[in-house]
Coordinates of C-alpha atoms in Angstrom, one line a residue:
X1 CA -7.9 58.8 23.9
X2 CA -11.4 59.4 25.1
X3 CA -13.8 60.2 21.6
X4 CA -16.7 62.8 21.3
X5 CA -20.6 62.2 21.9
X6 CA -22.0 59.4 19.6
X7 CA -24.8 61.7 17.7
X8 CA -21.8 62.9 15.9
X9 CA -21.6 60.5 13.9
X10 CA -25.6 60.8 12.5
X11 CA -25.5 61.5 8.8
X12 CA -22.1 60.3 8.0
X13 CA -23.5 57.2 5.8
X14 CA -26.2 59.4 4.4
X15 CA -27.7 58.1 1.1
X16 CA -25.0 55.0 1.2
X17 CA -26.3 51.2 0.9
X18 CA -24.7 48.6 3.3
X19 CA -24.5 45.0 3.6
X20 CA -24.0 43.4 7.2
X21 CA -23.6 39.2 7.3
X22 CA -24.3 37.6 10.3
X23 CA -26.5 40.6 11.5
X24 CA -29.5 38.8 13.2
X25 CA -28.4 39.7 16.6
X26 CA -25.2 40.2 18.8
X27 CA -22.2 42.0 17.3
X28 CA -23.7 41.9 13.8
X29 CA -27.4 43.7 14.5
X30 CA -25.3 46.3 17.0
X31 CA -23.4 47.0 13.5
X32 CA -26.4 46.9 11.1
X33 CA -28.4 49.3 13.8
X34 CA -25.7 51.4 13.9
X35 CA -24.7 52.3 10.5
X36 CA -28.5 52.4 9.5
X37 CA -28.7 54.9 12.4
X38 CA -25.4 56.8 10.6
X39 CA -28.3 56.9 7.4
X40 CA -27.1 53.7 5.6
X41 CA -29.8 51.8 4.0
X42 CA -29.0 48.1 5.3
X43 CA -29.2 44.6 3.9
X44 CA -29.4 42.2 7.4
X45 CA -27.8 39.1 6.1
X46 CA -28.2 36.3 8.7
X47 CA -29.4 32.6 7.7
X48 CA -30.8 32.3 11.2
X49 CA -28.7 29.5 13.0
X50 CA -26.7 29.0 16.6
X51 CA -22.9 29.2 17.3
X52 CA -22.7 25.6 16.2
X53 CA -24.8 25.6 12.9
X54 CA -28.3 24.4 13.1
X55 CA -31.1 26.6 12.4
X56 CA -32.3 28.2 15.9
X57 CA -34.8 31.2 14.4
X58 CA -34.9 31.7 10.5
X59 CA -36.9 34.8 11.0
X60 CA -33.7 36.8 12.6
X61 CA -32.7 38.7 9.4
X62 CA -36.4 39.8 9.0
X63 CA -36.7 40.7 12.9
X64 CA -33.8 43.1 13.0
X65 CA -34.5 44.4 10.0
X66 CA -37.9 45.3 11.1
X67 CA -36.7 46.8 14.3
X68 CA -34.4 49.2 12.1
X69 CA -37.2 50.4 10.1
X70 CA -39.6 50.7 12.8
X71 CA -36.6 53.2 14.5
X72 CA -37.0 55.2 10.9
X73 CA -34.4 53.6 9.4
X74 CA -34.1 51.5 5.8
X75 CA -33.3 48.1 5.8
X76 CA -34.4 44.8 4.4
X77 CA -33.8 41.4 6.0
X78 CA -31.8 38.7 3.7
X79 CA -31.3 34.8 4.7
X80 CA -29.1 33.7 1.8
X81 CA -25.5 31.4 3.3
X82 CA -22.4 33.7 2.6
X83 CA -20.3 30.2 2.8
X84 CA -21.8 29.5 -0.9
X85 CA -20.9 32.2 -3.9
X86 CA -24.7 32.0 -5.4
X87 CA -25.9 32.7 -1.9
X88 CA -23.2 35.5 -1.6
X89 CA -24.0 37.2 -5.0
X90 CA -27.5 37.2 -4.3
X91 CA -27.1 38.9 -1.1
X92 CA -25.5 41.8 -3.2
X93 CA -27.9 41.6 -5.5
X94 CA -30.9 42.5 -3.2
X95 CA -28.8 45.6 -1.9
X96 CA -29.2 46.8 -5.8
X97 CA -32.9 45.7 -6.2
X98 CA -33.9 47.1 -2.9
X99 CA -31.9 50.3 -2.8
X100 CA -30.1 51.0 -5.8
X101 CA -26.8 50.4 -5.2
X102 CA -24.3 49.0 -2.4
X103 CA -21.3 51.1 -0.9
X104 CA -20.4 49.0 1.9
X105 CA -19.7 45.6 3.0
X106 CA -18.9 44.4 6.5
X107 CA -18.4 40.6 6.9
X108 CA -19.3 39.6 10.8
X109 CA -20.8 36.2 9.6
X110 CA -19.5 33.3 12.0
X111 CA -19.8 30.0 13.7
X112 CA -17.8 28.1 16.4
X113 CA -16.7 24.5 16.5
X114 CA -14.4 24.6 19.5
X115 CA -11.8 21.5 20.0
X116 CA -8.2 21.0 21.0
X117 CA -6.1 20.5 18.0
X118 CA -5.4 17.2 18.2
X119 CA -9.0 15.9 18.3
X120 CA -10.4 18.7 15.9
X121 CA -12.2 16.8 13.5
X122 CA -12.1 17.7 9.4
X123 CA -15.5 19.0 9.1
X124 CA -15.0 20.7 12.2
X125 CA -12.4 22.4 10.3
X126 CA -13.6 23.1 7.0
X127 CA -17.0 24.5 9.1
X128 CA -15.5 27.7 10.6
X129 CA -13.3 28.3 7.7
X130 CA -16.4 28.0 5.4
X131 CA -18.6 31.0 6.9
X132 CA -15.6 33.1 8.5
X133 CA -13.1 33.1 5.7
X134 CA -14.6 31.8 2.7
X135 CA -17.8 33.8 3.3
X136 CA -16.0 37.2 3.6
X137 CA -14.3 36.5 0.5
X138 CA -17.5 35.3 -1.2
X139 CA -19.7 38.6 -0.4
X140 CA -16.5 40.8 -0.6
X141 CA -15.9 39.2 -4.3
X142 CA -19.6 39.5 -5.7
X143 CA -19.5 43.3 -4.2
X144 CA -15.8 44.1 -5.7
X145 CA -16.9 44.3 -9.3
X146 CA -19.7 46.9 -8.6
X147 CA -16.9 48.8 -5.9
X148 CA -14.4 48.8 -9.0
X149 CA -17.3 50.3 -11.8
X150 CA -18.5 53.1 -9.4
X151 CA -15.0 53.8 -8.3
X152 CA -16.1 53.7 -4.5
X153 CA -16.8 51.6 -1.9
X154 CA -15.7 50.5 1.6
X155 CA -15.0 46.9 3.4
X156 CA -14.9 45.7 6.9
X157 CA -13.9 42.2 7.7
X158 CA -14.7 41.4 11.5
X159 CA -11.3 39.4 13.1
X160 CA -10.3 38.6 16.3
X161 CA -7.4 39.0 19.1
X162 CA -8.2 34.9 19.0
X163 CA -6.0 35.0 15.6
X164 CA -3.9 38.4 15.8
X165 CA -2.8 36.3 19.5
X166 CA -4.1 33.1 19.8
X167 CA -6.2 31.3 22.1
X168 CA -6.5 27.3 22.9
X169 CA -8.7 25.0 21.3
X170 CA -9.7 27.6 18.5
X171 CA -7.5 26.4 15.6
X172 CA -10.1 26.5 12.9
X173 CA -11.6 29.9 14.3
X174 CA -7.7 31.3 14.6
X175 CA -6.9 30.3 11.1
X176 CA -9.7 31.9 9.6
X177 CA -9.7 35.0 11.6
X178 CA -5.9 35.4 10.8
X179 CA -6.9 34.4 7.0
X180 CA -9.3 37.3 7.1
X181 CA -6.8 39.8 7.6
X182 CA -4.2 38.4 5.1
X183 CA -8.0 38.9 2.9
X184 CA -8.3 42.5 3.8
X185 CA -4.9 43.4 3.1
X186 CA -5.0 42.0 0.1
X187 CA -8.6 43.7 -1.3
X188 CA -7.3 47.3 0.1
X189 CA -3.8 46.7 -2.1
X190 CA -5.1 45.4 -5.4
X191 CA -8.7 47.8 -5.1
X192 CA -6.8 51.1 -4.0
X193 CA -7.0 52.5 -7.5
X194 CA -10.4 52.5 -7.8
X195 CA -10.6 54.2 -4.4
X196 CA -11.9 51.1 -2.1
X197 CA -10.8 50.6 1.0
X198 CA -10.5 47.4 3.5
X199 CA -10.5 47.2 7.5
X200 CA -10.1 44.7 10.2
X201 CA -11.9 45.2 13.2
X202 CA -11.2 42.9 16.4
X203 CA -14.4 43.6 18.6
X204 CA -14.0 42.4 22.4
X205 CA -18.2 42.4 23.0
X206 CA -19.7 39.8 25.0
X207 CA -22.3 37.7 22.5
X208 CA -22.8 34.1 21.5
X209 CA -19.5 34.0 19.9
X210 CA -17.3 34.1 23.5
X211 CA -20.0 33.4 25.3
X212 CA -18.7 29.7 25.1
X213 CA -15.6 30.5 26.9
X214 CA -14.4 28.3 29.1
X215 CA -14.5 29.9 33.0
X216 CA -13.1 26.6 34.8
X217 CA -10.5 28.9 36.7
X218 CA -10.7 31.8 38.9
X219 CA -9.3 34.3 35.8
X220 CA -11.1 32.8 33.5
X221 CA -14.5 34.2 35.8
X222 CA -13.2 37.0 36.2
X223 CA -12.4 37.5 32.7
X224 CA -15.9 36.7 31.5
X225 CA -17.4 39.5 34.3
X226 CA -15.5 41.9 32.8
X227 CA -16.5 40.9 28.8
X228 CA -20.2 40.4 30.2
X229 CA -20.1 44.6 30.8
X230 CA -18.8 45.2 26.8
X231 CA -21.7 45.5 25.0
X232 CA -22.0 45.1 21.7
X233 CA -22.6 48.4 20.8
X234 CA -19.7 49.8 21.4
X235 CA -18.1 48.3 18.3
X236 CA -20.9 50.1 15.7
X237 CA -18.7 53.7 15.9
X238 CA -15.5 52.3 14.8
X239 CA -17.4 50.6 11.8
X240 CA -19.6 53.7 11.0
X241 CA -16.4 55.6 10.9
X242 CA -14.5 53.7 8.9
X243 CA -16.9 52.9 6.0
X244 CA -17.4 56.7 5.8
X245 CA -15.3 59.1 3.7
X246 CA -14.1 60.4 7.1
X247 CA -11.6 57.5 6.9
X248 CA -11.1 57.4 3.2
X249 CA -7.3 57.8 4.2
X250 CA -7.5 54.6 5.9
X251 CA -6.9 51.2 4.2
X252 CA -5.3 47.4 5.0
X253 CA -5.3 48.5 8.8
X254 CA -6.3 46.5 11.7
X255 CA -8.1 48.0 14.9
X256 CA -9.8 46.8 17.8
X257 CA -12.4 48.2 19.5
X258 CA -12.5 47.3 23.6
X259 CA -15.5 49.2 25.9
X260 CA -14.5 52.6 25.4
X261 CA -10.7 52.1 24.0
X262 CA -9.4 51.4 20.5
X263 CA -6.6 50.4 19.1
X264 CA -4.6 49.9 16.3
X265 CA -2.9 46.7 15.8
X266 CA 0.4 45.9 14.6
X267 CA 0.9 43.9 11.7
X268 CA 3.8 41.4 11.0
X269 CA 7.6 43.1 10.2
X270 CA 10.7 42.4 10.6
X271 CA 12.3 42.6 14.2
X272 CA 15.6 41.2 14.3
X273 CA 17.8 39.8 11.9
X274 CA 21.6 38.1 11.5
X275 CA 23.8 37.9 9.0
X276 CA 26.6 35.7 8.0
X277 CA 28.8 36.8 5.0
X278 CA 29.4 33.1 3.7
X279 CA 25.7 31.9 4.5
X280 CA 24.4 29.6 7.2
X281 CA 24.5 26.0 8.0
X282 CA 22.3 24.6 10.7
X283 CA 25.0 24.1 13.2
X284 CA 25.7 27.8 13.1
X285 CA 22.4 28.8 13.4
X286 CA 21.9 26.7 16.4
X287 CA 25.0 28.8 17.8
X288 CA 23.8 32.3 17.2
X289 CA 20.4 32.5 16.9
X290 CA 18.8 31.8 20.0
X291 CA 21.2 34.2 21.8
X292 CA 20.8 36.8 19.6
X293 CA 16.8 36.1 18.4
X294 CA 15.6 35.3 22.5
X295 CA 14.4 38.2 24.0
X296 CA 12.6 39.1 20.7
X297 CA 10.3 35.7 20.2
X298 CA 6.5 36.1 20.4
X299 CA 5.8 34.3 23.6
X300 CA 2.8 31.7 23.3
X301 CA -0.1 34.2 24.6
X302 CA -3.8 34.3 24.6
X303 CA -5.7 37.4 24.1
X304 CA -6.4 37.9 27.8
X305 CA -2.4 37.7 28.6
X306 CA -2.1 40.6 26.2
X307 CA -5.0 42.5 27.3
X308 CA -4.5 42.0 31.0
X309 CA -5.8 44.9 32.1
X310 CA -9.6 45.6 33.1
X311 CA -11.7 47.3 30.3
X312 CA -12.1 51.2 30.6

């Protein structure tokens, strides 16, 4: 379904204070521009470093914060780690010291430590998991207990067809982008009561995070042309609108967002099952179930087998 113009959805974070990780540049300043052009006031969380770690330009936070107030917008720039809870508390902390309160939390924070499994090393491990999955919990944690006393507030958690699919060499990134919906789901269940709600967004956007893609075949060129024209941009309606009250309907969902389409994800359920009145041994199992269970396995796919088709 095609959506309306863009200016439609100036005004709808009006007088609301949001907190965007990772929002230096690429995916995450697309988001924090966005939803301070919506009328959010903004913290720009980003510690300033590349895809792999090491600090690259500690000024980033300040820079795109800048930019959104020279546009007329409100926004301060922040450079505290989300991977570390004092760093994460203090991040929500300068929301209510610079504007007064916070509403909104979107988690985009992220690094890369690509490897095949077999040769992924511990700390390569422990890394992605670090910033991806502990920091959303982290942030999402120190802003819960102010979400729970105002009776309001809204979270998006940034995942990725990488975990809702898989991809190869990305088992640290998978886990934790997986881990980060199981996260969501459980914030929108146990917060629901004090009206706060929690969204997954999988953004296909070409920026430093898959711009390490591997384009050793034919496909894999062509599939990088075709990310290379899905700007990051395009993800900052689908946030804007669901951090706003004109989703406040919508809770422990998963979209993603894809040039000009979006979609909602499915989420694990049952599919088949089998029954046996006097229980199963492993020898019956092997007899029945892959007959009867075959043509319902998930095959092993990567993202661009599922999304074969050229962006529209």
């Amino acid at each position: 379904m095609t959506s309306g113009n863009s200016t439609a959805q100036a005004g709808l974070l009006a007088g609301k204070v949001a907190i965007v990780t990772g929002s230096g540049q690429g995916v995450g300043r697309a988001l924090a521009e966005g939803l301070a052009r919506a009328g959010a006031a903004v913290v720009v969380n980003d510690i300033g470093v590349t895809l792999h770690g090491e600090v690259e330009n500690a000024s980033a936070a300040d820079e795109a914060a800048s930019a959104i107030v020279k546009a007329g917008g409100k926004a301060v720039g922040n450079r505290d780690s989300v991977s570390d809870p004092a760093g994460a508390a203090r991040i929500v902390q300068q929301a209510l010291d610079s504007f007064g309160r916070i509403d909104i939390v979107v988690n985009n924070a992220g690094i890369l430590r690509d490897a095949i499994f077999h040769r992924m090393a511990t700390e390569e491990w422990q890394a992605v998991l670090a910033v991806h999955l502990n920091g959303s919990f982290n942030v999402s944690r120190a802003a819960a207990a102010h979400f729970r006393k105002q009776e309001s507030g809204a979270f998006v958690h940034m995942t990725s067809t990488a975990g809702l699919v898989g991809n190869f060499g990305q088992a640290n990134y998978m886990a934790a982008k997986l881990g980060i919906v199981g996260l969501s789901r459980a914030i929108a269940l146990d917060l629901q009561r004090f009206n706060v709600r929690s969204n997954c967004i999988a953004p296909f956007a070409w920026s430093r995070m898959v711009s390490s893609i591997p384009t050793e075949t034919e496909a894999d060129k062509v599939r990088v042309a075709a990310l290379k024209q899905m700007t990051p941009d395009k993800i900052a309606p689908m946030a804007v609108f669901l951090v706003s009250d004109a989703a406040k309907d919508i809770s422990g969902q998963i979209f993603a967002v894809r040039n000009n389409e979006v979609f909602l994800m499915s989420q694990p359920r049952p599919v088949r099952s089998l029954h046996h009145a006097g229980g199963w041994t492993a020898e019956a199992l092997a007899h029945e179930l892959p007959g009867a269970f075959k043509s319902s396995l998930t095959p092993l796919e990567r993202s661009a087998d599922v999304f074969s088709w050229d962006p529209v």
